[in-house]
């Protein structure tokens, strides 16, 4: 599922690239913490973080119970 977010300055500067974010998804599927693992441009980071932290995920299951789990998510920015 692709998310489209406003990147403001990055868009006006014609910047494309990928931001890899590591996210701690809570038992309820809501992100609790994030870390930027790598980025093609710091101008893209805030929009990528906002997109990930405003998402709801399916939580990981262990022993038939939801658990907190770290996942890595690439957010790709392409100009159209």
Short mmCIF file of N, CA and C in Angstrom, two decimals:
data_model
loop_
_atom_site.label_atom_id
_atom_site.label_comp_id
_atom_site.label_asym_id
_atom_site.label_seq_id
_atom_site.Cartn_x
_atom_site.Cartn_y
_atom_site.Cartn_z
N UNK A 1 0.84 -1.17 0.00
CA UNK A 1 0.00 0.00 0.00
C UNK A 1 0.88 1.23 0.00
N UNK A 2 0.69 2.10 -1.00
CA UNK A 2 1.49 3.31 -1.09
C UNK A 2 0.80 4.43 -0.34
N UNK A 3 1.61 5.25 0.32
CA UNK A 3 1.10 6.44 0.98
C UNK A 3 1.67 7.64 0.26
N UNK A 4 0.85 8.64 0.04
CA UNK A 4 1.32 9.87 -0.56
C UNK A 4 1.27 10.96 0.49
N UNK A 5 2.41 11.60 0.73
CA UNK A 5 2.48 12.64 1.74
C UNK A 5 3.12 13.87 1.12
N UNK A 6 2.77 15.01 1.67
CA UNK A 6 3.36 16.26 1.20
C UNK A 6 4.77 16.37 1.74
N UNK A 7 5.72 16.69 0.86
CA UNK A 7 7.10 16.83 1.29
C UNK A 7 7.61 18.26 1.13
N UNK A 8 6.73 19.20 0.78
CA UNK A 8 7.05 20.61 0.75
C UNK A 8 8.33 20.96 0.03
N UNK A 9 9.34 21.34 0.79
CA UNK A 9 10.62 21.79 0.25
C UNK A 9 11.25 20.72 -0.64
N UNK A 10 11.19 19.47 -0.23
CA UNK A 10 11.78 18.39 -1.01
C UNK A 10 11.12 18.30 -2.39
N UNK A 11 9.82 18.48 -2.43
CA UNK A 11 9.11 18.43 -3.70
C UNK A 11 9.51 19.60 -4.60
N UNK A 12 9.57 20.78 -4.02
CA UNK A 12 9.96 21.96 -4.80
C UNK A 12 11.41 21.85 -5.29
N UNK A 13 12.24 21.12 -4.56
CA UNK A 13 13.64 20.95 -4.96
C UNK A 13 13.81 19.74 -5.88
N UNK A 14 12.71 19.08 -6.26
CA UNK A 14 12.73 17.90 -7.13
C UNK A 14 13.57 16.77 -6.54
N UNK A 15 13.43 16.52 -5.24
CA UNK A 15 14.19 15.46 -4.57
C UNK A 15 13.35 14.19 -4.52
N UNK A 16 13.96 13.09 -4.93
CA UNK A 16 13.35 11.77 -4.82
C UNK A 16 14.27 10.91 -3.97
N UNK A 17 13.77 9.79 -3.51
CA UNK A 17 14.63 8.87 -2.77
C UNK A 17 13.84 8.01 -1.81
N UNK A 18 14.58 7.30 -0.99
CA UNK A 18 14.00 6.36 -0.02
C UNK A 18 14.49 6.68 1.37
N UNK A 19 13.57 6.57 2.33
CA UNK A 19 13.91 6.69 3.74
C UNK A 19 13.55 5.35 4.37
N UNK A 20 14.51 4.68 4.97
CA UNK A 20 14.26 3.42 5.67
C UNK A 20 14.08 3.72 7.15
N UNK A 21 12.90 3.37 7.66
CA UNK A 21 12.57 3.65 9.05
C UNK A 21 12.33 2.35 9.80
N UNK A 22 12.92 2.24 10.97
CA UNK A 22 12.68 1.11 11.86
C UNK A 22 11.64 1.57 12.86
N UNK A 23 10.55 0.79 13.00
CA UNK A 23 9.41 1.19 13.82
C UNK A 23 9.09 0.10 14.84
N UNK A 24 8.87 0.53 16.08
CA UNK A 24 8.40 -0.41 17.10
C UNK A 24 6.88 -0.38 17.07
N UNK A 25 6.29 -1.48 16.55
CA UNK A 25 4.84 -1.60 16.47
C UNK A 25 4.35 -2.24 17.76
N UNK A 26 3.44 -1.56 18.43
CA UNK A 26 2.92 -2.04 19.70
C UNK A 26 1.93 -3.18 19.54
N UNK A 27 1.52 -3.75 20.65
CA UNK A 27 0.58 -4.87 20.67
C UNK A 27 -0.74 -4.52 20.00
N UNK A 28 -1.09 -3.23 20.02
CA UNK A 28 -2.34 -2.77 19.43
C UNK A 28 -2.18 -2.33 17.97
N UNK A 29 -0.97 -2.48 17.41
CA UNK A 29 -0.72 -2.11 16.03
C UNK A 29 -0.31 -0.66 15.83
N UNK A 30 -0.28 0.11 16.91
CA UNK A 30 0.09 1.52 16.82
C UNK A 30 1.60 1.67 17.02
N UNK A 31 2.26 2.45 16.16
CA UNK A 31 3.71 2.67 16.32
C UNK A 31 4.02 3.38 17.63
N UNK A 32 5.07 2.89 18.31
CA UNK A 32 5.47 3.47 19.60
C UNK A 32 6.74 4.30 19.48
N UNK A 33 7.70 3.84 18.68
CA UNK A 33 8.99 4.52 18.52
C UNK A 33 9.43 4.36 17.07
N UNK A 34 10.37 5.21 16.68
CA UNK A 34 10.94 5.08 15.33
C UNK A 34 12.41 5.47 15.34
N UNK A 35 13.14 4.94 14.38
CA UNK A 35 14.53 5.29 14.13
C UNK A 35 14.72 5.37 12.62
N UNK A 36 15.36 6.44 12.14
CA UNK A 36 15.69 6.52 10.73
C UNK A 36 16.96 5.71 10.53
N UNK A 37 16.85 4.60 9.78
CA UNK A 37 18.01 3.74 9.55
C UNK A 37 18.91 4.28 8.45
N UNK A 38 18.28 4.79 7.38
CA UNK A 38 19.05 5.39 6.28
C UNK A 38 18.12 6.31 5.51
N UNK A 39 18.72 7.26 4.81
CA UNK A 39 17.93 8.21 4.04
C UNK A 39 18.73 8.70 2.84
N UNK A 40 18.01 8.95 1.75
CA UNK A 40 18.65 9.53 0.58
C UNK A 40 18.69 11.05 0.67
N UNK A 41 17.86 11.63 1.53
CA UNK A 41 17.85 13.08 1.74
C UNK A 41 17.18 13.39 3.07
N UNK A 42 17.85 14.18 3.89
CA UNK A 42 17.27 14.57 5.17
C UNK A 42 15.97 15.35 4.99
N UNK A 43 15.77 15.95 3.82
CA UNK A 43 14.54 16.70 3.57
C UNK A 43 13.31 15.80 3.50
N UNK A 44 13.52 14.51 3.30
CA UNK A 44 12.41 13.56 3.21
C UNK A 44 12.04 12.94 4.56
N UNK A 45 12.92 13.05 5.53
CA UNK A 45 12.75 12.33 6.80
C UNK A 45 11.45 12.65 7.53
N UNK A 46 11.13 13.93 7.69
CA UNK A 46 9.93 14.29 8.46
C UNK A 46 8.66 13.73 7.85
N UNK A 47 8.54 13.81 6.53
CA UNK A 47 7.35 13.29 5.86
C UNK A 47 7.26 11.76 6.01
N UNK A 48 8.40 11.08 5.92
CA UNK A 48 8.42 9.62 6.07
C UNK A 48 8.03 9.23 7.49
N UNK A 49 8.58 9.93 8.47
CA UNK A 49 8.27 9.64 9.87
C UNK A 49 6.78 9.87 10.12
N UNK A 50 6.25 10.97 9.61
CA UNK A 50 4.83 11.28 9.80
C UNK A 50 3.95 10.19 9.20
N UNK A 51 4.30 9.73 8.00
CA UNK A 51 3.51 8.68 7.33
C UNK A 51 3.51 7.39 8.15
N UNK A 52 4.67 7.00 8.66
CA UNK A 52 4.77 5.76 9.42
C UNK A 52 4.09 5.87 10.79
N UNK A 53 4.33 6.97 11.48
CA UNK A 53 3.80 7.11 12.84
C UNK A 53 2.29 7.34 12.85
N UNK A 54 1.70 7.72 11.71
CA UNK A 54 0.25 7.90 11.63
C UNK A 54 -0.44 6.68 11.04
N UNK A 55 0.29 5.59 10.86
CA UNK A 55 -0.27 4.35 10.32
C UNK A 55 -0.65 3.40 11.45
N UNK A 56 -1.50 2.45 11.14
CA UNK A 56 -1.83 1.37 12.07
C UNK A 56 -1.46 0.07 11.38
N UNK A 57 -0.77 -0.79 12.10
CA UNK A 57 -0.25 -2.03 11.55
C UNK A 57 -0.93 -3.24 12.19
N UNK A 58 -0.77 -4.38 11.59
CA UNK A 58 -1.20 -5.63 12.20
C UNK A 58 -0.07 -6.06 13.14
N UNK A 59 -0.37 -6.23 14.44
CA UNK A 59 0.71 -6.57 15.37
C UNK A 59 1.25 -7.98 15.14
N UNK A 60 2.49 -8.18 15.55
CA UNK A 60 3.10 -9.51 15.50
C UNK A 60 2.43 -10.41 16.54
N UNK A 61 2.40 -11.69 16.24
CA UNK A 61 1.78 -12.67 17.15
C UNK A 61 2.82 -13.69 17.58
N UNK A 62 2.88 -13.93 18.88
CA UNK A 62 3.75 -14.97 19.43
C UNK A 62 2.97 -15.70 20.51
N UNK A 63 2.94 -17.02 20.44
CA UNK A 63 2.15 -17.84 21.37
C UNK A 63 0.69 -17.38 21.42
N UNK A 64 0.14 -17.10 20.25
CA UNK A 64 -1.25 -16.66 20.11
C UNK A 64 -1.57 -15.34 20.80
N UNK A 65 -0.54 -14.54 21.11
CA UNK A 65 -0.73 -13.25 21.76
C UNK A 65 -0.04 -12.16 20.95
N UNK A 66 -0.64 -10.96 20.83
CA UNK A 66 0.05 -9.87 20.15
C UNK A 66 1.25 -9.40 20.98
N UNK A 67 2.33 -9.05 20.30
CA UNK A 67 3.54 -8.57 20.98
C UNK A 67 4.06 -7.31 20.29
N UNK A 68 4.86 -6.53 21.03
CA UNK A 68 5.59 -5.42 20.43
C UNK A 68 6.67 -6.01 19.53
N UNK A 69 6.91 -5.36 18.39
CA UNK A 69 7.89 -5.90 17.45
C UNK A 69 8.47 -4.78 16.60
N UNK A 70 9.79 -4.78 16.41
CA UNK A 70 10.45 -3.82 15.52
C UNK A 70 10.35 -4.32 14.09
N UNK A 71 10.01 -3.42 13.17
CA UNK A 71 9.98 -3.73 11.73
C UNK A 71 10.66 -2.60 10.97
N UNK A 72 11.26 -2.94 9.84
CA UNK A 72 11.87 -1.93 8.98
C UNK A 72 10.94 -1.66 7.80
N UNK A 73 10.73 -0.38 7.51
CA UNK A 73 9.81 0.02 6.45
C UNK A 73 10.51 1.01 5.53
N UNK A 74 10.61 0.70 4.24
CA UNK A 74 11.13 1.69 3.30
C UNK A 74 10.00 2.59 2.81
N UNK A 75 10.21 3.89 2.87
CA UNK A 75 9.26 4.86 2.34
C UNK A 75 9.92 5.46 1.10
N UNK A 76 9.31 5.24 -0.06
CA UNK A 76 9.88 5.68 -1.33
C UNK A 76 9.15 6.93 -1.81
N UNK A 77 9.93 7.96 -2.13
CA UNK A 77 9.39 9.20 -2.64
C UNK A 77 9.74 9.32 -4.12
N UNK A 78 8.71 9.48 -4.96
CA UNK A 78 8.90 9.65 -6.40
C UNK A 78 8.04 10.82 -6.84
N UNK A 79 8.60 11.66 -7.68
CA UNK A 79 7.85 12.79 -8.23
C UNK A 79 7.01 12.30 -9.40
N UNK A 80 5.85 12.88 -9.54
CA UNK A 80 4.96 12.51 -10.66
C UNK A 80 4.77 13.72 -11.55
#
